[in-house]
Amino acid sequence: MTTAPPAGPWKRRQFRVLGWLAGFWLVSDLGYYFGLPALGIGADYNSHPMPIATFYLFWSGLAAIVFWPLYSRWNAGAAFPTLRNRVQAALIWTATFAAILAFLHWGLPALPQATWSAELGKAPDLLMATPAYFFPKTMEIVFQQLLVLAMIVSLSIDGLPLRTISLFVALLFGGMHILLAFSGIPPRAVIMFIAASTAFGLVLPRLILKTRFGLAAAFALHWTFYAAVLAQARVFGPHVTESVLG
């Protein structure tokens, strides 16, 4: 029988972990919105894919280093120990990226050309996405998944109920997308991304803690969301695009 940790130390430890996670996300976003432009690097994924991908590769590596003690304890005593079946995990990893490459090679070029009214200002870079857009976007998704994984593992180690963990993750994942207001996209688009990320945050803990390959599913869903938003904007034309993003 396990004994719950004392309330005081538990709260201090969790606030410390949550503070680190929020700090990572906040500083990285501020670096993207203000630091990169100060270095003469724009924030457009289509125009500057390599510098932005390198930026998120740095933050992903830093997150992996800082939160490694948490990752090493992920699902250690659960029904589905992490990467126990390395062959299946490798096949899923390979299939996921094969699907991504197939979309970029055949799916994206098959979509209608983007349309955007000049009166609305600069078009969102997602709407104008080229295959190069998805290189930094993939690195950004990896970084965000690492942060959320650290949060979920930390809360689960201390025995919090799944529902409570889901609420914490939804608040962090949805709340940090408020920073999209600095990106210059219209308020309706910011609201859409906040709502989608909050809903995604609610299901992430169940995926990661209760399913065999939940992290792979979480990554695939996260990546597919951007591909789906792009596809519907291109397929249904400027009226739908401008109503959501304009």
CSV table of C-alpha atoms in Angstrom, one decimal, residues 13-179:
chain,number,residue,atom,x,y,z
A,13,ARG,CA,7.3,20.1,-5.8
A,14,GLN,CA,4.4,20.4,-8.2
A,15,PHE,CA,4.5,24.2,-8.2
A,16,ARG,CA,8.2,24.0,-8.9
A,17,VAL,CA,7.7,21.6,-11.9
A,18,LEU,CA,4.8,23.6,-13.2
A,19,GLY,CA,6.8,26.8,-12.9
A,20,TRP,CA,9.7,25.3,-14.9
A,21,LEU,CA,7.3,24.1,-17.6
A,22,ALA,CA,5.5,27.4,-17.9
A,23,GLY,CA,8.9,29.2,-17.9
A,24,PHE,CA,10.2,27.0,-20.7
A,25,TRP,CA,7.1,27.6,-22.8
A,26,LEU,CA,7.0,31.4,-22.0
A,27,VAL,CA,10.7,32.1,-22.6
A,28,SER,CA,10.8,30.0,-25.8
A,29,ASP,CA,7.7,31.8,-27.2
A,30,LEU,CA,9.1,35.2,-26.3
A,31,GLY,CA,12.4,34.2,-28.0
A,32,TYR,CA,10.4,33.2,-31.1
A,33,TYR,CA,8.3,36.4,-31.2
A,34,PHE,CA,10.9,38.9,-30.2
A,35,GLY,CA,14.4,37.3,-30.0
A,36,LEU,CA,14.5,35.8,-33.6
A,37,PRO,CA,13.3,39.1,-35.2
A,38,ALA,CA,15.9,41.0,-33.2
A,39,LEU,CA,18.5,38.8,-34.8
A,40,GLY,CA,17.1,39.5,-38.3
A,41,ILE,CA,15.3,36.2,-38.5
A,42,GLY,CA,11.6,36.5,-39.3
A,43,ALA,CA,8.9,34.5,-37.6
A,44,ASP,CA,7.5,33.1,-40.8
A,45,TYR,CA,7.9,29.4,-41.0
A,46,ASN,CA,7.8,29.4,-44.8
A,47,SER,CA,10.5,32.0,-45.2
A,48,HIS,CA,12.9,30.9,-42.4
A,49,PRO,CA,12.4,27.2,-41.9
A,50,MET,CA,15.9,26.2,-40.9
A,51,PRO,CA,16.6,28.9,-38.3
A,52,ILE,CA,13.2,28.4,-36.7
A,53,ALA,CA,13.6,24.6,-36.7
A,54,THR,CA,17.1,25.0,-35.2
A,55,PHE,CA,15.6,27.2,-32.5
A,56,TYR,CA,13.0,24.6,-31.5
A,57,LEU,CA,15.6,21.8,-31.8
A,58,PHE,CA,17.6,23.7,-29.1
A,59,TRP,CA,14.6,24.0,-26.8
A,60,SER,CA,13.7,20.4,-27.3
A,61,GLY,CA,17.1,19.2,-26.4
A,62,LEU,CA,17.2,21.5,-23.3
A,63,ALA,CA,13.8,20.2,-22.2
A,64,ALA,CA,15.0,16.6,-22.6
A,65,ILE,CA,18.0,17.3,-20.5
A,66,VAL,CA,16.2,19.2,-17.7
A,67,PHE,CA,13.2,16.8,-17.5
A,68,TRP,CA,15.1,13.6,-18.1
A,69,PRO,CA,14.5,12.3,-14.5
A,70,LEU,CA,10.8,12.5,-15.2
A,71,TYR,CA,11.0,10.8,-18.6
A,72,SER,CA,13.0,8.0,-17.1
A,73,ARG,CA,10.1,7.2,-14.7
A,74,TRP,CA,7.4,7.4,-17.3
A,75,ASN,CA,5.1,4.3,-17.1
A,76,ALA,CA,7.8,2.3,-15.2
A,77,GLY,CA,5.2,0.4,-13.2
A,78,ALA,CA,2.2,0.7,-15.5
A,79,ALA,CA,0.5,-1.9,-17.7
A,80,PHE,CA,2.3,-0.6,-20.8
A,81,PRO,CA,6.0,0.1,-19.9
A,82,THR,CA,7.4,2.7,-22.2
A,83,LEU,CA,9.2,1.4,-25.3
A,84,ARG,CA,9.1,-2.2,-23.9
A,85,ASN,CA,8.4,-3.4,-27.5
A,86,ARG,CA,11.0,-1.4,-29.4
A,87,VAL,CA,10.2,-3.1,-32.7
A,88,GLN,CA,6.6,-2.0,-32.6
A,89,ALA,CA,7.6,1.5,-31.4
A,90,ALA,CA,10.1,1.8,-34.3
A,91,LEU,CA,7.5,0.7,-36.8
A,92,ILE,CA,5.0,3.2,-35.6
A,93,TRP,CA,7.6,6.0,-35.6
A,94,THR,CA,8.6,5.0,-39.2
A,95,ALA,CA,5.0,4.8,-40.4
A,96,THR,CA,4.1,8.2,-38.8
A,97,PHE,CA,6.9,10.0,-40.7
A,98,ALA,CA,6.2,8.1,-43.9
A,99,ALA,CA,2.6,9.4,-43.7
A,100,ILE,CA,4.0,12.9,-43.1
A,101,LEU,CA,6.3,12.7,-46.1
A,102,ALA,CA,3.4,11.3,-48.3
A,103,PHE,CA,1.2,14.3,-47.3
A,104,LEU,CA,4.0,16.8,-48.1
A,105,HIS,CA,4.9,15.1,-51.4
A,106,TRP,CA,1.4,14.3,-52.8
A,107,GLY,CA,-1.3,15.8,-50.5
A,108,LEU,CA,-0.1,19.4,-50.1
A,109,PRO,CA,0.6,20.0,-53.8
A,110,ALA,CA,-2.8,18.6,-54.7
A,111,LEU,CA,-4.6,21.2,-52.5
A,112,PRO,CA,-6.1,24.3,-54.2
A,113,GLN,CA,-3.9,27.4,-54.2
A,114,ALA,CA,-4.3,29.6,-51.2
A,115,THR,CA,-6.5,32.8,-51.5
A,116,TRP,CA,-6.4,35.7,-49.2
A,117,SER,CA,-7.9,39.2,-49.5
A,118,ALA,CA,-5.3,42.0,-49.5
A,119,GLU,CA,-7.5,44.1,-47.2
A,120,LEU,CA,-6.9,41.6,-44.4
A,121,GLY,CA,-3.2,42.2,-44.3
A,122,LYS,CA,-0.5,39.6,-44.3
A,123,ALA,CA,-1.8,36.1,-44.9
A,124,PRO,CA,-1.2,33.5,-42.1
A,125,ASP,CA,1.9,31.4,-42.7
A,126,LEU,CA,-0.2,28.2,-42.1
A,127,LEU,CA,-2.5,29.1,-45.0
A,128,MET,CA,0.4,29.8,-47.3
A,129,ALA,CA,2.3,26.7,-46.1
A,130,THR,CA,4.9,25.1,-48.3
A,131,PRO,CA,6.5,21.7,-47.4
A,132,ALA,CA,9.3,23.7,-45.7
A,133,TYR,CA,6.7,25.1,-43.3
A,134,PHE,CA,6.2,21.7,-41.7
A,135,PHE,CA,9.9,21.3,-40.8
A,136,PRO,CA,10.0,23.9,-38.0
A,137,LYS,CA,6.4,23.1,-37.2
A,138,THR,CA,7.3,19.5,-36.5
A,139,MET,CA,10.1,20.6,-34.2
A,140,GLU,CA,7.8,22.9,-32.4
A,141,ILE,CA,5.3,20.1,-31.9
A,142,VAL,CA,8.1,17.8,-30.5
A,143,PHE,CA,9.1,20.6,-28.1
A,144,GLN,CA,5.5,21.1,-26.9
A,145,GLN,CA,5.0,17.3,-26.6
A,146,LEU,CA,8.1,17.0,-24.4
A,147,LEU,CA,6.8,19.8,-22.0
A,148,VAL,CA,3.4,18.3,-21.7
A,149,LEU,CA,4.8,14.8,-21.2
A,150,ALA,CA,7.0,16.1,-18.3
A,151,MET,CA,3.9,17.6,-16.7
A,152,ILE,CA,1.8,14.5,-17.1
A,153,VAL,CA,4.5,12.2,-15.7
A,154,SER,CA,5.2,14.5,-12.8
A,155,LEU,CA,1.5,14.7,-11.8
A,156,SER,CA,0.9,11.0,-12.3
A,157,ILE,CA,4.0,10.1,-10.1
A,158,ASP,CA,2.4,11.9,-7.2
A,159,GLY,CA,-0.9,9.9,-7.6
A,160,LEU,CA,-3.2,12.6,-8.9
A,161,PRO,CA,-6.5,11.4,-10.4
A,162,LEU,CA,-6.5,11.3,-14.2
A,163,ARG,CA,-9.3,13.9,-14.3
A,164,THR,CA,-7.2,16.4,-12.3
A,165,ILE,CA,-4.2,15.8,-14.5
A,166,SER,CA,-6.3,16.4,-17.6
A,167,LEU,CA,-7.5,19.7,-16.2
A,168,PHE,CA,-4.0,20.8,-15.4
A,169,VAL,CA,-2.7,19.9,-18.8
A,170,ALA,CA,-5.7,21.6,-20.5
A,171,LEU,CA,-5.1,24.8,-18.6
A,172,LEU,CA,-1.4,24.9,-19.4
A,173,PHE,CA,-1.7,23.7,-23.0
A,174,GLY,CA,-4.6,26.0,-23.8
A,175,GLY,CA,-3.4,28.9,-21.7
A,176,MET,CA,0.1,29.1,-23.3
A,177,HIS,CA,-1.5,29.5,-26.8
A,178,ILE,CA,-2.7,32.9,-25.6
A,179,LEU,CA,0.8,34.0,-26.7
